[in-house]
C-alpha cells in the first residue's frame, strides 16, 4: 500500500493485506489520517497514518464479510462509512466500533461501487445493474 503526496512523493508504504492484493482503499475522514482498506481476504482494516502502519491496522474486522471487500465509501455523516462486498451485502459502519455493522442491506449481486447522491445511496452490482437505497 502506498500513500502518495502531490502525485510524486511516497509518504507512507506498508503491507496492508499480506496474503492478497488490496481491492479498495478510502480515506474515512477529511483530515486524511484514517484509511479503510479491503481485499479478497474479506478483511476490513482501518489504518491510522499517524502511527506506524507496519505494526498492523488500528482496527480490523475479519468475520463479518464472508467474501472479498470490494468498495469503501465515507458517509456524509461523521464517523460513518459504507462497505460493499462480493457477499452481496451493503454494510454501514461506525468508525469508532467496527466489530459489528450498524446496518446491512442484501442486494442481488456482488457490490462494485457505492456512491452517495443527495438523500440516496447508489449501489453498482456485478450482475444486476444499479440500485438506489
C-alpha positions as a LaTeX table, in Angstrom:
\begin{tabular}{lrrr}
\hline
Residue & $x$ (\AA) & $y$ (\AA) & $z$ (\AA) \\
\hline
Unk1 & 0.00 & 0.00 & 0.00 \\
Unk2 & 1.40 & 3.40 & $-0.97$ \\
Unk3 & 0.13 & 6.77 & 0.24 \\
Unk4 & 1.33 & 9.31 & $-2.31$ \\
Unk5 & 1.53 & 13.06 & $-1.81$ \\
Unk6 & 1.40 & 15.52 & $-4.75$ \\
Unk7 & 1.35 & 12.63 & $-7.29$ \\
Unk8 & 5.08 & 12.11 & $-6.81$ \\
Unk9 & 6.27 & 11.58 & $-3.25$ \\
Unk10 & 5.58 & 8.30 & $-1.43$ \\
Unk11 & 4.58 & 9.48 & 2.03 \\
Unk12 & 3.87 & 6.06 & 3.58 \\
Unk13 & 4.37 & 2.49 & 2.40 \\
Unk14 & 3.11 & $-0.67$ & 4.12 \\
Unk15 & 1.78 & $-4.17$ & 3.51 \\
Unk16 & $-1.96$ & $-3.87$ & 4.15 \\
Unk17 & $-3.25$ & $-7.37$ & 3.33 \\
Unk18 & $-0.26$ & $-9.74$ & 3.30 \\
Unk19 & $-1.96$ & $-12.77$ & 1.71 \\
Unk20 & $-3.70$ & $-10.93$ & $-1.16$ \\
Unk21 & $-3.85$ & $-7.67$ & $-3.07$ \\
Unk22 & $-5.78$ & $-4.63$ & $-1.85$ \\
Unk23 & $-9.02$ & $-4.15$ & $-3.79$ \\
Unk24 & $-10.23$ & $-0.91$ & $-2.25$ \\
Unk25 & $-8.94$ & 1.97 & $-0.16$ \\
Unk26 & $-10.63$ & 5.12 & 1.06 \\
Unk27 & $-9.87$ & 8.00 & 3.39 \\
Unk28 & $-12.53$ & 7.89 & 6.11 \\
Unk29 & $-12.26$ & 11.43 & 7.43 \\
Unk30 & $-11.45$ & 14.79 & 5.90 \\
Unk31 & $-8.10$ & 15.32 & 7.62 \\
Unk32 & $-6.55$ & 12.37 & 5.77 \\
Unk33 & $-5.21$ & 10.33 & 8.69 \\
Unk34 & $-7.66$ & 7.41 & 8.71 \\
Unk35 & $-7.77$ & 4.89 & 5.85 \\
Unk36 & $-10.02$ & 1.92 & 5.29 \\
Unk37 & $-8.84$ & $-1.00$ & 3.15 \\
Unk38 & $-10.47$ & $-4.17$ & 1.90 \\
Unk39 & $-9.31$ & $-7.16$ & $-0.13$ \\
Unk40 & $-10.12$ & $-10.68$ & $-1.32$ \\
Unk41 & $-9.26$ & $-11.94$ & 2.19 \\
Unk42 & $-12.65$ & $-10.50$ & 3.35 \\
Unk43 & $-10.90$ & $-8.34$ & 5.97 \\
Unk44 & $-11.95$ & $-4.76$ & 6.58 \\
Unk45 & $-8.94$ & $-2.92$ & 8.03 \\
Unk46 & $-8.74$ & 0.59 & 9.49 \\
Unk47 & $-5.36$ & 2.35 & 9.47 \\
Unk48 & $-4.30$ & 5.44 & 11.41 \\
Unk49 & $-1.49$ & 7.04 & 9.43 \\
Unk50 & $-0.32$ & 8.99 & 12.49 \\
Unk51 & 1.04 & 5.69 & 13.84 \\
Unk52 & 3.43 & 3.17 & 12.26 \\
Unk53 & 1.29 & 1.10 & 9.83 \\
Unk54 & 3.88 & $-1.70$ & 9.82 \\
Unk55 & 2.60 & $-2.56$ & 13.32 \\
Unk56 & $-0.75$ & $-3.52$ & 11.77 \\
Unk57 & $-4.14$ & $-1.88$ & 11.46 \\
Unk58 & $-5.63$ & 0.25 & 14.23 \\
Unk59 & $-8.75$ & $-1.94$ & 13.96 \\
Unk60 & $-9.97$ & $-4.76$ & 11.75 \\
Unk61 & $-12.98$ & $-6.95$ & 11.18 \\
Unk62 & $-12.18$ & $-10.46$ & 9.97 \\
Unk63 & $-15.53$ & $-12.14$ & 10.44 \\
Unk64 & $-18.42$ & $-10.04$ & 9.10 \\
Unk65 & $-17.70$ & $-10.16$ & 5.36 \\
Unk66 & $-17.86$ & $-13.71$ & 4.01 \\
Unk67 & $-16.27$ & $-12.73$ & 0.68 \\
Unk68 & $-13.90$ & $-10.03$ & $-0.57$ \\
Unk69 & $-14.41$ & $-6.37$ & 0.38 \\
Unk70 & $-14.74$ & $-4.55$ & $-2.95$ \\
Unk71 & $-15.53$ & $-0.94$ & $-2.02$ \\
Unk72 & $-15.44$ & 1.50 & 0.88 \\
Unk73 & $-17.21$ & 4.88 & 0.86 \\
Unk74 & $-17.22$ & 7.57 & 3.52 \\
Unk75 & $-20.68$ & 8.65 & 4.62 \\
Unk76 & $-21.67$ & 12.32 & 4.76 \\
Unk77 & $-22.32$ & 11.73 & 8.47 \\
Unk78 & $-19.18$ & 11.92 & 10.65 \\
Unk79 & $-17.61$ & 8.60 & 11.74 \\
Unk80 & $-19.83$ & 6.52 & 9.44 \\
Unk81 & $-18.81$ & 4.66 & 6.29 \\
Unk82 & $-20.20$ & 2.03 & 3.89 \\
Unk83 & $-18.66$ & $-1.18$ & 2.60 \\
Unk84 & $-19.66$ & $-3.41$ & $-0.28$ \\
Unk85 & $-18.61$ & $-7.00$ & $-0.83$ \\
Unk86 & $-18.91$ & $-9.97$ & $-3.16$ \\
Unk87 & $-21.09$ & $-11.47$ & $-0.41$ \\
Unk88 & $-23.93$ & $-9.31$ & $-1.84$ \\
Unk89 & $-24.32$ & $-7.20$ & 1.30 \\
Unk90 & $-24.03$ & $-3.45$ & 1.77 \\
Unk91 & $-22.96$ & $-2.53$ & 5.29 \\
Unk92 & $-22.87$ & 0.72 & 7.27 \\
Unk93 & $-20.19$ & 1.02 & 9.96 \\
Unk94 & $-19.33$ & 3.36 & 12.79 \\
Unk95 & $-15.60$ & 4.06 & 12.61 \\
Unk96 & $-15.37$ & 4.00 & 16.42 \\
Unk97 & $-16.70$ & 0.42 & 16.63 \\
Unk98 & $-16.15$ & $-1.87$ & 13.64 \\
Unk99 & $-16.85$ & $-5.21$ & 15.26 \\
Unk100 & $-20.49$ & $-5.12$ & 14.17 \\
Unk101 & $-22.08$ & $-3.12$ & 11.34 \\
Unk102 & $-24.92$ & $-0.81$ & 12.34 \\
Unk103 & $-26.94$ & $-1.56$ & 9.19 \\
Unk104 & $-26.98$ & $-4.28$ & 6.48 \\
Unk105 & $-28.82$ & $-4.45$ & 3.17 \\
Unk106 & $-28.83$ & $-7.51$ & 0.88 \\
Unk107 & $-28.64$ & $-6.95$ & $-2.88$ \\
Unk108 & $-28.76$ & $-9.38$ & $-5.84$ \\
Unk109 & $-25.09$ & $-9.39$ & $-6.78$ \\
Unk110 & $-21.65$ & $-8.52$ & $-5.55$ \\
Unk111 & $-21.22$ & $-4.79$ & $-5.00$ \\
Unk112 & $-18.69$ & $-2.97$ & $-7.18$ \\
Unk113 & $-19.22$ & 0.65 & $-6.17$ \\
Unk114 & $-21.13$ & 2.78 & $-3.65$ \\
Unk115 & $-21.98$ & 6.38 & $-4.47$ \\
Unk116 & $-23.88$ & 8.75 & $-2.15$ \\
Unk117 & $-26.13$ & 11.18 & $-4.04$ \\
Unk118 & $-28.21$ & 13.72 & $-2.10$ \\
Unk119 & $-30.54$ & 11.58 & 0.07 \\
Unk120 & $-29.89$ & 8.39 & $-1.93$ \\
Unk121 & $-27.14$ & 5.81 & $-1.99$ \\
Unk122 & $-26.28$ & 4.33 & $-5.39$ \\
Unk123 & $-25.10$ & 0.72 & $-5.45$ \\
Unk124 & $-23.46$ & $-0.73$ & $-8.59$ \\
Unk125 & $-23.85$ & $-4.52$ & $-8.61$ \\
Unk126 & $-21.95$ & $-7.21$ & $-10.51$ \\
Unk127 & $-24.91$ & $-8.74$ & $-12.37$ \\
Unk128 & $-27.99$ & $-6.64$ & $-11.71$ \\
Unk129 & $-27.04$ & $-3.09$ & $-12.63$ \\
Unk130 & $-27.53$ & $-0.09$ & $-10.40$ \\
Unk131 & $-29.82$ & 0.18 & $-7.38$ \\
Unk132 & $-30.71$ & 3.18 & $-5.20$ \\
Unk133 & $-31.31$ & 2.92 & $-1.48$ \\
\hline
\end{tabular}
